[in-house]
Amino acid sequence: MRYAMRILAVSGVLSVTSLMTGADAQNPVADFFLDGISDKAEDLMAKARSEANAVTWGVADAAKSTIEAWKQANIELLDKAFTDLSKQHQELFNNMNETMDRLEAGENLVVKDAEKLTVEWASVIKDLPFVDHSPEVMNYRPRVIIPVGEGEVPMVVDGPSLGSASPSLNSGDKRIPVARSTDNQLLAKLNRADLKFDEVKSSFVEYKLSFDNSVSSWWRPWTWGKKERIEREATVWLLPKQMASFTITPMMPSEDVAVGTYSTQVGGRGKDTPYPVNVPLAPLWVDQGYVYDTATIAQNKFFSNAGGDHADCVGAKIDSIKSSSFTFMMQMGHRSVWGGRRDAWVNCNLAIPIVKRTPSRVKGDEITGVLNWTDDSLLSLPEGTLDYTVTLKMFNGRTYVLTRETADPTGVISVQKTEKGLLFRPKPPSDF
């Protein structure tokens, strides 16, 4: 931060965080305070150009022009305490300072707010009392032009005595007719079709305004009637034809699967007969949400013989397998003892597969596309979509992640959920 100190505007009361020289710390001189806002605006403009952020650039440039114009029209007030300014001008500059602070902190400024601020600040310049001021460019608008809209874009240039200074406006070699609205305001009509809007990148166009300035002095007769031609540049940011690119990430139904093994042992005794045993799932596993993996149990590969005499472990009875129990079958033969038949027996080790399935969500295939300034876009979501996120990369370099509950943060596009999918509806701004 290159400022000597930070001036904060809170509830209309100004305070300075560092000591000042030559001014009451509670009532900084107007010039000092305004220079601080101008410095912020200048830094923001440089950063905005590097980040392709047309909204911030336009607002910061408008603030800088407004301050410079106000200072030239109110030189006698610059050494006054800030609190000596009119309440209207205190509120104006406090609002401007707060806006610069918000932008410095990376806070989003939506387009409709940018439009409102630049119009308000331009109206301040229009009403300034430029008494006996030489011709000069104090402000111009728009600073940002979009690719769509009326065929003619009105360009307004404000400044003292411009109307009587033989003004002319050029873009390169092309001369653009300029009319006088008042002696302090010029109006030119730019042809939108002549502006070269790139498909995906911002671009700039430079306009040169030329006007006469008298260099005549009464004590130098040889200068009487002489004038010099002065040139000033007006830079306009042209937004790309593509307003935004988007990525839709649908959230699809899925499940998390955890597997385990319930180990137990069963056994039986009998003679020449099948021997069934009911095997319920232990409460320990039931309480954790597990059930039998019925499909795997049906393969009958989960058991082994733990010892016996003339009997076998057979396996699960297929039609008995349920999520919490099944019937395990053993086959008893007989033992021949002294010419008679005695009971057979067997023990079986069971390592029963169990599973817990928990509903969850997974990202589906992403849907991508681009949006222009005029056309609605309806995008279908996959069947069964539970939710979605939309990532918008806007023309101004900002990226937003929207959900079903997120309101439009940009002011230039709405995202609506319909029965058929997502509807992107552009709301193009005016030139600002």
Short mmCIF file of C-alpha atoms in Angstrom, two decimals, residues 117-416:
data_model
loop_
_atom_site.label_atom_id
_atom_site.label_comp_id
_atom_site.label_asym_id
_atom_site.label_seq_id
_atom_site.Cartn_x
_atom_site.Cartn_y
_atom_site.Cartn_z
CA LEU A 117 -22.16 4.49 -9.61
CA THR A 118 -20.73 5.71 -12.91
CA VAL A 119 -23.99 7.50 -13.73
CA GLU A 120 -24.13 9.12 -10.29
CA TRP A 121 -20.53 10.29 -10.44
CA ALA A 122 -20.93 11.60 -13.99
CA SER A 123 -23.88 13.70 -12.85
CA VAL A 124 -21.65 15.28 -10.19
CA ILE A 125 -19.18 16.45 -12.84
CA LYS A 126 -21.96 17.77 -15.05
CA ASP A 127 -23.14 20.10 -12.28
CA LEU A 128 -19.73 21.39 -11.17
CA PRO A 129 -19.27 25.20 -11.33
CA PHE A 130 -16.33 25.57 -13.71
CA VAL A 131 -16.01 29.33 -13.57
CA ASP A 132 -13.50 30.87 -16.01
CA HIS A 133 -11.86 27.49 -16.50
CA SER A 134 -9.92 26.77 -19.67
CA PRO A 135 -11.36 24.06 -21.95
CA GLU A 136 -10.55 20.62 -20.55
CA VAL A 137 -11.85 17.04 -20.58
CA MET A 138 -13.08 16.16 -17.09
CA ASN A 139 -15.05 13.00 -17.76
CA TYR A 140 -16.43 10.78 -20.50
CA ARG A 141 -18.79 7.86 -20.71
CA PRO A 142 -19.23 5.09 -21.45
CA ARG A 143 -15.95 3.56 -20.41
CA VAL A 144 -17.16 0.02 -21.08
CA ILE A 145 -19.19 -0.99 -24.16
CA ILE A 146 -20.91 -4.34 -24.64
CA PRO A 147 -21.27 -6.09 -28.03
CA VAL A 148 -25.07 -5.89 -28.14
CA GLY A 149 -27.54 -3.05 -27.91
CA GLU A 150 -28.74 -0.12 -29.97
CA GLY A 151 -26.87 0.53 -33.18
CA GLU A 152 -25.59 3.88 -31.94
CA VAL A 153 -23.74 4.27 -28.67
CA PRO A 154 -23.98 7.82 -27.26
CA MET A 155 -20.62 9.02 -26.00
CA VAL A 156 -20.79 11.97 -23.63
CA VAL A 157 -17.76 14.13 -22.83
CA ASP A 158 -17.93 16.59 -19.94
CA GLY A 159 -15.62 19.53 -19.40
CA PRO A 160 -15.64 23.30 -19.12
CA SER A 161 -16.00 25.36 -22.30
CA LEU A 162 -15.56 22.35 -24.62
CA GLY A 163 -18.61 23.29 -26.66
CA SER A 164 -17.02 26.54 -27.82
CA ALA A 165 -13.50 25.15 -28.31
CA SER A 166 -13.97 23.71 -31.84
CA PRO A 167 -13.91 20.12 -30.62
CA SER A 168 -13.26 17.16 -32.90
CA LEU A 169 -13.22 13.44 -32.14
CA ASN A 170 -11.21 10.78 -33.95
CA SER A 171 -10.71 7.04 -33.74
CA GLY A 172 -7.58 6.33 -35.70
CA ASP A 173 -8.03 7.96 -39.10
CA LYS A 174 -11.80 8.05 -38.77
CA ARG A 175 -13.43 11.30 -37.75
CA ILE A 176 -16.56 11.02 -35.63
CA PRO A 177 -19.10 13.86 -35.68
CA VAL A 178 -19.39 15.55 -32.30
CA ALA A 179 -22.23 17.83 -31.24
CA ARG A 180 -22.52 20.35 -28.42
CA SER A 181 -25.14 19.53 -25.80
CA THR A 182 -24.14 22.48 -23.63
CA ASP A 183 -21.00 24.56 -23.45
CA ASN A 184 -19.73 22.04 -20.89
CA GLN A 185 -20.86 18.85 -22.58
CA LEU A 186 -20.27 17.16 -25.93
CA LEU A 187 -22.17 14.31 -27.54
CA ALA A 188 -20.85 11.89 -30.16
CA LYS A 189 -22.63 8.85 -31.57
CA LEU A 190 -20.47 5.76 -31.99
CA ASN A 191 -21.55 3.09 -34.43
CA ARG A 192 -21.55 -0.21 -32.53
CA ALA A 193 -21.11 -2.14 -35.78
CA ASP A 194 -17.79 -0.32 -36.35
CA LEU A 195 -16.38 -1.46 -33.04
CA LYS A 196 -14.22 -4.59 -33.18
CA PHE A 197 -15.40 -6.93 -30.46
CA ASP A 198 -13.26 -10.04 -29.97
CA GLU A 199 -14.93 -13.40 -29.46
CA VAL A 200 -13.42 -14.21 -26.07
CA LYS A 201 -11.03 -11.39 -25.11
CA SER A 202 -11.49 -7.82 -24.01
CA SER A 203 -10.05 -5.14 -26.24
CA PHE A 204 -9.58 -1.40 -26.12
CA VAL A 205 -10.26 1.47 -28.47
CA GLU A 206 -8.67 4.90 -28.11
CA TYR A 207 -10.54 8.08 -29.01
CA LYS A 208 -8.72 11.40 -29.41
CA LEU A 209 -10.58 14.58 -28.62
CA SER A 210 -8.97 17.73 -29.96
CA PHE A 211 -9.99 21.25 -28.94
CA ASP A 212 -8.67 24.79 -28.92
CA ASN A 213 -7.27 26.57 -25.90
CA SER A 214 -6.55 30.28 -25.91
CA VAL A 215 -2.96 31.33 -25.19
CA SER A 216 -3.78 35.03 -25.53
CA SER A 217 -2.55 37.44 -22.83
CA TRP A 218 -3.56 41.08 -22.71
CA TRP A 219 -0.04 42.19 -21.79
CA ARG A 220 1.44 40.33 -24.79
CA PRO A 221 -0.21 41.83 -27.86
CA TRP A 222 1.51 39.40 -30.20
CA THR A 223 -0.50 36.56 -28.59
CA TRP A 224 -3.88 38.18 -29.07
CA GLY A 225 -6.26 35.78 -30.75
CA LYS A 226 -3.78 32.91 -30.72
CA LYS A 227 -4.86 29.39 -29.78
CA GLU A 228 -3.18 26.04 -29.28
CA ARG A 229 -4.67 22.71 -30.26
CA ILE A 230 -4.88 20.28 -27.35
CA GLU A 231 -5.44 16.51 -27.56
CA ARG A 232 -6.91 14.27 -24.91
CA GLU A 233 -7.42 10.51 -25.05
CA ALA A 234 -10.51 8.57 -23.99
CA THR A 235 -9.99 4.82 -23.56
CA VAL A 236 -13.03 2.57 -23.95
CA TRP A 237 -13.03 -1.09 -22.93
CA LEU A 238 -14.83 -3.38 -25.40
CA LEU A 239 -16.25 -6.50 -23.83
CA PRO A 240 -15.99 -9.84 -25.70
CA LYS A 241 -18.89 -11.38 -27.59
CA GLN A 242 -18.78 -14.34 -25.25
CA MET A 243 -20.32 -13.27 -21.96
CA ALA A 244 -19.34 -16.36 -19.98
CA SER A 245 -18.34 -19.98 -20.15
CA PHE A 246 -19.96 -22.48 -17.85
CA THR A 247 -19.44 -25.91 -16.37
CA ILE A 248 -22.38 -27.80 -14.85
CA THR A 249 -21.47 -30.57 -12.44
CA PRO A 250 -24.50 -32.80 -11.70
CA MET A 251 -24.60 -34.76 -8.47
CA MET A 252 -25.82 -38.31 -9.09
CA PRO A 253 -27.10 -40.97 -6.64
CA SER A 254 -24.59 -43.55 -5.51
CA GLU A 255 -23.74 -45.58 -2.43
CA ASP A 256 -20.75 -46.21 -0.25
CA VAL A 257 -20.14 -49.94 0.30
CA ALA A 258 -18.34 -51.37 3.31
CA VAL A 259 -17.73 -55.12 3.54
CA GLY A 260 -16.95 -57.33 6.48
CA THR A 261 -16.98 -60.92 7.75
CA TYR A 262 -19.13 -62.41 10.50
CA SER A 263 -17.28 -65.45 11.84
CA THR A 264 -19.08 -68.12 13.81
CA GLN A 265 -19.28 -71.88 14.17
CA VAL A 266 -22.23 -74.26 13.94
CA GLY A 267 -22.46 -77.98 14.46
CA GLY A 268 -24.85 -80.91 14.77
CA ARG A 269 -25.32 -84.54 15.58
CA GLY A 270 -27.67 -87.04 13.98
CA LYS A 271 -28.00 -90.17 11.96
CA ASP A 272 -28.61 -90.49 8.22
CA THR A 273 -30.47 -87.16 7.92
CA PRO A 274 -30.04 -83.55 6.84
CA TYR A 275 -29.36 -81.25 9.75
CA PRO A 276 -30.50 -77.59 9.39
CA VAL A 277 -29.30 -74.73 11.65
CA ASN A 278 -30.63 -71.16 11.58
CA VAL A 279 -27.81 -68.60 11.46
CA PRO A 280 -28.99 -65.08 12.39
CA LEU A 281 -26.66 -62.08 11.97
CA ALA A 282 -25.17 -61.11 15.32
CA PRO A 283 -26.67 -57.94 16.91
CA LEU A 284 -23.19 -56.37 16.98
CA TRP A 285 -23.22 -56.16 13.18
CA VAL A 286 -26.91 -55.32 12.88
CA ASP A 287 -26.45 -52.29 15.14
CA GLN A 288 -23.75 -50.99 12.79
CA GLY A 289 -26.06 -51.23 9.78
CA TYR A 290 -24.64 -54.39 8.21
CA VAL A 291 -26.66 -57.09 6.45
CA TYR A 292 -25.77 -60.43 4.92
CA ASP A 293 -24.25 -60.28 1.44
CA THR A 294 -26.91 -62.63 0.09
CA ALA A 295 -25.48 -62.98 -3.42
CA THR A 296 -22.06 -64.00 -2.13
CA ILE A 297 -23.53 -66.36 0.49
CA ALA A 298 -25.46 -68.12 -2.30
CA GLN A 299 -22.13 -69.15 -3.86
CA ASN A 300 -21.51 -71.33 -0.79
CA LYS A 301 -17.81 -70.65 -0.50
CA PHE A 302 -17.86 -69.22 3.00
CA PHE A 303 -17.57 -72.36 5.19
CA SER A 304 -15.13 -75.14 6.06
CA ASN A 305 -15.23 -78.41 8.03
CA ALA A 306 -13.99 -77.97 11.59
CA GLY A 307 -13.99 -81.68 12.41
CA GLY A 308 -16.51 -84.47 12.65
CA ASP A 309 -17.27 -88.13 12.11
CA HIS A 310 -19.21 -89.39 9.09
CA ALA A 311 -20.95 -86.05 8.52
CA ASP A 312 -20.46 -83.10 6.14
CA CYS A 313 -20.93 -79.30 6.00
CA VAL A 314 -23.23 -78.73 2.99
CA GLY A 315 -23.88 -74.97 2.85
CA ALA A 316 -26.66 -72.38 2.91
CA LYS A 317 -30.11 -73.42 1.81
CA ILE A 318 -30.57 -71.07 -1.14
CA ASP A 319 -34.26 -70.31 -0.69
CA SER A 320 -33.71 -69.43 2.97
CA ILE A 321 -31.13 -66.68 2.49
CA LYS A 322 -32.31 -63.33 3.80
CA SER A 323 -30.58 -60.10 4.77
CA SER A 324 -30.43 -61.03 8.45
CA SER A 325 -30.58 -64.87 8.57
CA PHE A 326 -30.35 -68.09 6.58
CA THR A 327 -30.48 -71.82 7.14
CA PHE A 328 -27.17 -73.66 7.08
CA MET A 329 -27.38 -77.35 6.13
CA MET A 330 -25.24 -80.23 7.35
CA GLN A 331 -25.64 -83.87 6.29
CA MET A 332 -25.41 -86.57 8.92
CA GLY A 333 -24.42 -90.15 8.10
CA HIS A 334 -23.83 -92.83 10.74
CA ARG A 335 -21.05 -94.55 12.58
CA SER A 336 -20.91 -98.36 12.51
CA VAL A 337 -20.14 -99.64 15.95
CA TRP A 338 -20.31 -103.40 16.87
CA GLY A 339 -22.65 -104.08 14.04
CA GLY A 340 -24.95 -101.17 14.87
CA ARG A 341 -25.43 -97.60 13.63
CA ARG A 342 -24.56 -94.69 15.86
CA ASP A 343 -24.95 -90.86 15.45
CA ALA A 344 -22.55 -88.96 13.25
CA TRP A 345 -21.44 -85.38 14.07
CA VAL A 346 -19.75 -82.41 12.46
CA ASN A 347 -18.65 -78.82 13.27
CA CYS A 348 -18.50 -76.14 10.57
CA ASN A 349 -16.55 -72.85 10.59
CA LEU A 350 -18.50 -70.04 8.90
CA ALA A 351 -16.86 -66.83 7.58
CA ILE A 352 -20.05 -65.15 6.41
CA PRO A 353 -19.72 -62.12 4.09
CA ILE A 354 -21.61 -59.03 5.29
CA VAL A 355 -22.08 -55.63 3.69
CA LYS A 356 -23.21 -52.10 4.63
CA ARG A 357 -24.56 -49.84 1.89
CA THR A 358 -24.92 -46.11 2.64
CA PRO A 359 -26.60 -43.77 0.11
CA SER A 360 -24.22 -41.10 -1.20
CA ARG A 361 -23.65 -38.74 -4.11
CA VAL A 362 -21.03 -38.66 -6.82
CA LYS A 363 -20.17 -36.15 -9.49
CA GLY A 364 -21.65 -36.96 -12.86
CA ASP A 365 -20.20 -36.10 -16.25
CA GLU A 366 -19.60 -32.37 -16.58
CA ILE A 367 -21.62 -30.30 -19.06
CA THR A 368 -19.77 -27.36 -20.58
CA GLY A 369 -20.65 -24.52 -22.93
CA VAL A 370 -20.51 -20.79 -23.60
CA LEU A 371 -23.07 -18.00 -23.26
CA ASN A 372 -23.54 -14.88 -25.32
CA TRP A 373 -25.28 -11.64 -24.38
CA THR A 374 -28.63 -12.30 -26.07
CA ASP A 375 -29.70 -15.96 -26.23
CA ASP A 376 -31.28 -18.16 -23.59
CA SER A 377 -29.59 -21.55 -23.17
CA LEU A 378 -31.48 -24.58 -21.83
CA LEU A 379 -29.27 -27.44 -20.66
CA SER A 380 -30.74 -30.85 -19.80
CA LEU A 381 -29.58 -32.54 -16.62
CA PRO A 382 -29.06 -36.34 -16.49
CA GLU A 383 -32.02 -38.35 -15.28
CA GLY A 384 -31.86 -38.89 -11.56
CA THR A 385 -29.81 -35.75 -10.84
CA LEU A 386 -30.03 -34.95 -7.14
CA ASP A 387 -28.31 -31.58 -7.19
CA TYR A 388 -25.81 -29.57 -9.21
CA THR A 389 -23.21 -26.84 -9.12
CA VAL A 390 -22.62 -24.31 -11.89
CA THR A 391 -19.21 -22.74 -12.38
CA LEU A 392 -19.42 -19.50 -14.36
CA LYS A 393 -16.31 -17.81 -15.72
CA MET A 394 -17.48 -14.32 -16.60
CA PHE A 395 -16.31 -11.79 -19.17
CA ASN A 396 -14.64 -9.76 -16.41
CA GLY A 397 -12.36 -12.59 -15.35
CA ARG A 398 -14.31 -13.48 -12.22
CA THR A 399 -15.36 -17.06 -11.51
CA TYR A 400 -18.50 -17.90 -9.55
CA VAL A 401 -19.71 -21.24 -8.21
CA LEU A 402 -23.52 -21.35 -8.01
CA THR A 403 -25.81 -23.90 -6.40
CA ARG A 404 -29.56 -24.41 -6.48
CA GLU A 405 -29.89 -21.89 -3.64
CA THR A 406 -27.42 -19.28 -4.93
CA ALA A 407 -28.81 -16.00 -6.19
CA ASP A 408 -27.29 -14.46 -9.31
CA PRO A 409 -24.12 -12.66 -8.13
CA THR A 410 -23.28 -11.00 -11.44
CA GLY A 411 -26.33 -8.94 -12.32
CA VAL A 412 -26.08 -9.98 -15.97
CA ILE A 413 -27.31 -13.58 -16.00
CA SER A 414 -29.88 -15.65 -14.14
CA VAL A 415 -29.74 -19.42 -13.71
CA GLN A 416 -33.16 -21.01 -13.31
#
